Amino acid sequence: MELGGRPGPGSAWGLTSATPQPGQEPSNGAQAGTPAPGALRGRDPRVLLGLYLVGFLDLFGVSMVVPLLSLHVKSLGASPTVAGIVGSSYGILQLFSSTLVGCWSDVTGRRTSLLVCILSSALGYLILGASTNVFLFALARVPVGIFKHTLSISRALLSDLVSEKERPLVIGQFNTASSVGFILGPMVGGYLTELDGGFYLTCFICFSVFMLNAGLIWLFPWSDIKLNSPQNGLRLGKNRALSGKTDDEVQEGSLNPRSTAHGETSGLPWTEVLSTLRVIRTLLFSDMWDIFLVRLLMSVAVMLYHSNFVLALEERFGVSPKSTGYLISYSSALGALAGFALGPILRLYGHDSHRLLLHSNTLTFLLLLLYSATSTLVAVVLSSTLLAFSTAIGRTCITDLQLTVGRARTSGTLIGVGQSVTAVGRIVAPLLSGVAQEVSPCGPPSLGAALALVAIFIMSLNNPRCGGTGSDRLKSE
């Protein structure tokens, strides 16, 4: 699934400090007495609302097509194993492109990277709509696999805009807006697929939605964006004073590795990228290994649940794709409500993302087990209802935990590494699903429940290191 399946460094769980760190320049906001990062939404709501709309349109277009992929590739004559291999090609591309695109967005700026990713993804869905054989189907996945990182870059931009304390709430609201798109998309796709040539029409509509999204990004009020994260935003005031650039120019130029805080040349962009890749290698083998492993296991578990959902309901209970689309939309609506409830839940847990993630993963495990073993449609609806809630909470918590522990790195790189880990799941999940589905329609979710149990065990073993509030964790480090 291309969902996804968040946020940026600050100062523990409190507001970002206005005091510059050693070697950093104060931001323009600190010099001119502008509001704190958390006041950005109140000062100009277009900035956050525009990004929320981007997330909504992205998942609306994607969710029209993705639930129908298994049915379409089967109609092209592919066996479950061949369909799994083709599906893994998307994950392989995501594995190598996620981190590079994240680094690239840190280097070139969020606007350019967003436009390129959206337009390239639109091309992939246009080719998918023209696919009449397995080869064209696999070819269509290439541009999507490389450039489908719109949500990740949007989350990185959001993390640049707000303080770390506000980050989980803002990212939760962004996920909620995206989930609303996933509420409507499956219903539209399920209805259109029953028409003559419905899959091809659905792909063309998805292409049109992505083109609309690209237009919104182009018209977005970039001049109103003032980055507030320590890595990306603290040079704005200095650069503007030295070069006389506008806010829009500084936004694109502040992340360019050619310029330092003193306006000096630091080297070629590829030098910066190679340096970032060395940081990525350090991240994967650092004390964050357990966070990335839990992310991988839970991603594969949820992907196995979704991989044959439409086919499994058709084979086990005789449910039509149209009715399944309504069930997916219903579950997505509950996921959106979970985003609204994230703020109160975080306060209830004392902003302890690790404990909340452990509990949400435990609930996910139990629900996957119920879905695999049930023989009634009522239990399927119940498990889908609660899974939408637990996975929505888990997605936000794992990203926030990842960014909190790795706060010293740029948000784009951290999110890119996380997406690369998820991409490994996109490689493994279709293969495992194809093999397990040869045995039983209940095989993929049963295997997912086993992987979720392993993730819970790993989190329990590492609870002393990751537990506690963000402030406590920072003191221990």
PDB file of N, CA and C in Angstrom, residues 108-143:
ATOM      1  N   THR A 108      17.428  20.591  -1.897  1.00  0.00           N
ATOM      2  CA  THR A 108      16.875  21.476  -2.920  1.00  0.00           C
ATOM      3  C   THR A 108      15.680  22.289  -2.435  1.00  0.00           C
ATOM      4  N   GLY A 109      15.057  21.886  -1.334  1.00  0.00           N
ATOM      5  CA  GLY A 109      13.873  22.591  -0.863  1.00  0.00           C
ATOM      6  C   GLY A 109      12.626  21.760  -1.041  1.00  0.00           C
ATOM      7  N   ARG A 110      11.641  22.007  -0.199  1.00  0.00           N
ATOM      8  CA  ARG A 110      10.427  21.192  -0.207  1.00  0.00           C
ATOM      9  C   ARG A 110       9.568  21.445  -1.436  1.00  0.00           C
ATOM     10  N   ARG A 111       9.551  22.676  -1.944  1.00  0.00           N
ATOM     11  CA  ARG A 111       8.653  22.996  -3.054  1.00  0.00           C
ATOM     12  C   ARG A 111       9.041  22.219  -4.309  1.00  0.00           C
ATOM     13  N   THR A 112      10.307  22.271  -4.675  1.00  0.00           N
ATOM     14  CA  THR A 112      10.771  21.581  -5.878  1.00  0.00           C
ATOM     15  C   THR A 112      10.553  20.087  -5.765  1.00  0.00           C
ATOM     16  N   SER A 113      10.919  19.509  -4.626  1.00  0.00           N
ATOM     17  CA  SER A 113      10.782  18.065  -4.463  1.00  0.00           C
ATOM     18  C   SER A 113       9.315  17.639  -4.480  1.00  0.00           C
ATOM     19  N   LEU A 114       8.430  18.430  -3.886  1.00  0.00           N
ATOM     20  CA  LEU A 114       7.009  18.093  -3.913  1.00  0.00           C
ATOM     21  C   LEU A 114       6.464  18.094  -5.337  1.00  0.00           C
ATOM     22  N   LEU A 115       6.809  19.110  -6.109  1.00  0.00           N
ATOM     23  CA  LEU A 115       6.314  19.196  -7.486  1.00  0.00           C
ATOM     24  C   LEU A 115       6.789  18.018  -8.325  1.00  0.00           C
ATOM     25  N   VAL A 116       8.073  17.689  -8.227  1.00  0.00           N
ATOM     26  CA  VAL A 116       8.610  16.583  -9.022  1.00  0.00           C
ATOM     27  C   VAL A 116       7.957  15.271  -8.618  1.00  0.00           C
ATOM     28  N   CYS A 117       7.790  15.041  -7.329  1.00  0.00           N
ATOM     29  CA  CYS A 117       7.185  13.792  -6.857  1.00  0.00           C
ATOM     30  C   CYS A 117       5.732  13.662  -7.298  1.00  0.00           C
ATOM     31  N   ILE A 118       4.975  14.738  -7.220  1.00  0.00           N
ATOM     32  CA  ILE A 118       3.561  14.675  -7.593  1.00  0.00           C
ATOM     33  C   ILE A 118       3.404  14.432  -9.095  1.00  0.00           C
ATOM     34  N   LEU A 119       4.156  15.160  -9.914  1.00  0.00           N
ATOM     35  CA  LEU A 119       4.034  15.010 -11.367  1.00  0.00           C
ATOM     36  C   LEU A 119       4.487  13.629 -11.828  1.00  0.00           C
ATOM     37  N   SER A 120       5.552  13.110 -11.239  1.00  0.00           N
ATOM     38  CA  SER A 120       6.028  11.782 -11.624  1.00  0.00           C
ATOM     39  C   SER A 120       5.033  10.700 -11.213  1.00  0.00           C
ATOM     40  N   SER A 121       4.440  10.843 -10.034  1.00  0.00           N
ATOM     41  CA  SER A 121       3.424   9.886  -9.609  1.00  0.00           C
ATOM     42  C   SER A 121       2.205   9.929 -10.524  1.00  0.00           C
ATOM     43  N   ALA A 122       1.831  11.133 -10.949  1.00  0.00           N
ATOM     44  CA  ALA A 122       0.704  11.266 -11.875  1.00  0.00           C
ATOM     45  C   ALA A 122       0.971  10.506 -13.166  1.00  0.00           C
ATOM     46  N   LEU A 123       2.211  10.585 -13.669  1.00  0.00           N
ATOM     47  CA  LEU A 123       2.569   9.844 -14.881  1.00  0.00           C
ATOM     48  C   LEU A 123       2.424   8.342 -14.667  1.00  0.00           C
ATOM     49  N   GLY A 124       2.839   7.853 -13.495  1.00  0.00           N
ATOM     50  CA  GLY A 124       2.719   6.429 -13.214  1.00  0.00           C
ATOM     51  C   GLY A 124       1.282   5.948 -13.229  1.00  0.00           C
ATOM     52  N   TYR A 125       0.376   6.718 -12.653  1.00  0.00           N
ATOM     53  CA  TYR A 125      -1.028   6.301 -12.635  1.00  0.00           C
ATOM     54  C   TYR A 125      -1.672   6.420 -14.016  1.00  0.00           C
ATOM     55  N   LEU A 126      -1.165   7.335 -14.834  1.00  0.00           N
ATOM     56  CA  LEU A 126      -1.661   7.415 -16.209  1.00  0.00           C
ATOM     57  C   LEU A 126      -1.260   6.157 -16.991  1.00  0.00           C
ATOM     58  N   ILE A 127      -0.014   5.699 -16.813  1.00  0.00           N
ATOM     59  CA  ILE A 127       0.429   4.470 -17.472  1.00  0.00           C
ATOM     60  C   ILE A 127      -0.343   3.271 -16.931  1.00  0.00           C
ATOM     61  N   LEU A 128      -0.609   3.269 -15.630  1.00  0.00           N
ATOM     62  CA  LEU A 128      -1.366   2.167 -15.033  1.00  0.00           C
ATOM     63  C   LEU A 128      -2.750   2.062 -15.654  1.00  0.00           C
ATOM     64  N   GLY A 129      -3.361   3.207 -15.960  1.00  0.00           N
ATOM     65  CA  GLY A 129      -4.681   3.187 -16.575  1.00  0.00           C
ATOM     66  C   GLY A 129      -4.669   2.623 -17.978  1.00  0.00           C
ATOM     67  N   ALA A 130      -3.495   2.640 -18.622  1.00  0.00           N
ATOM     68  CA  ALA A 130      -3.375   2.101 -19.978  1.00  0.00           C
ATOM     69  C   ALA A 130      -2.843   0.674 -20.001  1.00  0.00           C
ATOM     70  N   SER A 131      -2.607   0.075 -18.834  1.00  0.00           N
ATOM     71  CA  SER A 131      -1.999  -1.253 -18.780  1.00  0.00           C
ATOM     72  C   SER A 131      -3.011  -2.325 -19.187  1.00  0.00           C
ATOM     73  N   THR A 132      -2.605  -3.124 -20.162  1.00  0.00           N
ATOM     74  CA  THR A 132      -3.442  -4.234 -20.636  1.00  0.00           C
ATOM     75  C   THR A 132      -2.744  -5.573 -20.467  1.00  0.00           C
ATOM     76  N   ASN A 133      -1.540  -5.575 -19.880  1.00  0.00           N
ATOM     77  CA  ASN A 133      -0.822  -6.816 -19.594  1.00  0.00           C
ATOM     78  C   ASN A 133       0.035  -6.606 -18.348  1.00  0.00           C
ATOM     79  N   VAL A 134       0.619  -7.676 -17.863  1.00  0.00           N
ATOM     80  CA  VAL A 134       1.384  -7.620 -16.625  1.00  0.00           C
ATOM     81  C   VAL A 134       2.624  -6.745 -16.774  1.00  0.00           C
ATOM     82  N   PHE A 135       3.234  -6.739 -17.981  1.00  0.00           N
ATOM     83  CA  PHE A 135       4.432  -5.927 -18.189  1.00  0.00           C
ATOM     84  C   PHE A 135       4.127  -4.439 -18.019  1.00  0.00           C
ATOM     85  N   LEU A 136       3.057  -3.957 -18.646  1.00  0.00           N
ATOM     86  CA  LEU A 136       2.695  -2.544 -18.509  1.00  0.00           C
ATOM     87  C   LEU A 136       2.295  -2.223 -17.067  1.00  0.00           C
ATOM     88  N   PHE A 137       1.659  -3.179 -16.403  1.00  0.00           N
ATOM     89  CA  PHE A 137       1.293  -2.989 -15.000  1.00  0.00           C
ATOM     90  C   PHE A 137       2.548  -2.775 -14.148  1.00  0.00           C
ATOM     91  N   ALA A 138       3.564  -3.612 -14.376  1.00  0.00           N
ATOM     92  CA  ALA A 138       4.811  -3.476 -13.620  1.00  0.00           C
ATOM     93  C   ALA A 138       5.542  -2.193 -13.993  1.00  0.00           C
ATOM     94  N   LEU A 139       5.508  -1.823 -15.280  1.00  0.00           N
ATOM     95  CA  LEU A 139       6.169  -0.590 -15.734  1.00  0.00           C
ATOM     96  C   LEU A 139       5.551   0.640 -15.088  1.00  0.00           C
ATOM     97  N   ALA A 140       4.236   0.616 -14.910  1.00  0.00           N
ATOM     98  CA  ALA A 140       3.546   1.758 -14.307  1.00  0.00           C
ATOM     99  C   ALA A 140       3.951   1.968 -12.862  1.00  0.00           C
ATOM    100  N   ARG A 141       4.421   0.915 -12.215  1.00  0.00           N
ATOM    101  CA  ARG A 141       4.811   1.042 -10.814  1.00  0.00           C
ATOM    102  C   ARG A 141       6.175   1.699 -10.637  1.00  0.00           C
ATOM    103  N   VAL A 142       6.942   1.840 -11.713  1.00  0.00           N
ATOM    104  CA  VAL A 142       8.297   2.383 -11.606  1.00  0.00           C
ATOM    105  C   VAL A 142       8.299   3.848 -11.184  1.00  0.00           C
ATOM    106  N   PRO A 143       7.648   4.776 -11.936  1.00  0.00           N
ATOM    107  CA  PRO A 143       7.677   6.178 -11.482  1.00  0.00           C
ATOM    108  C   PRO A 143       6.990   6.387 -10.137  1.00  0.00           C
TER     109      PRO A 143
END
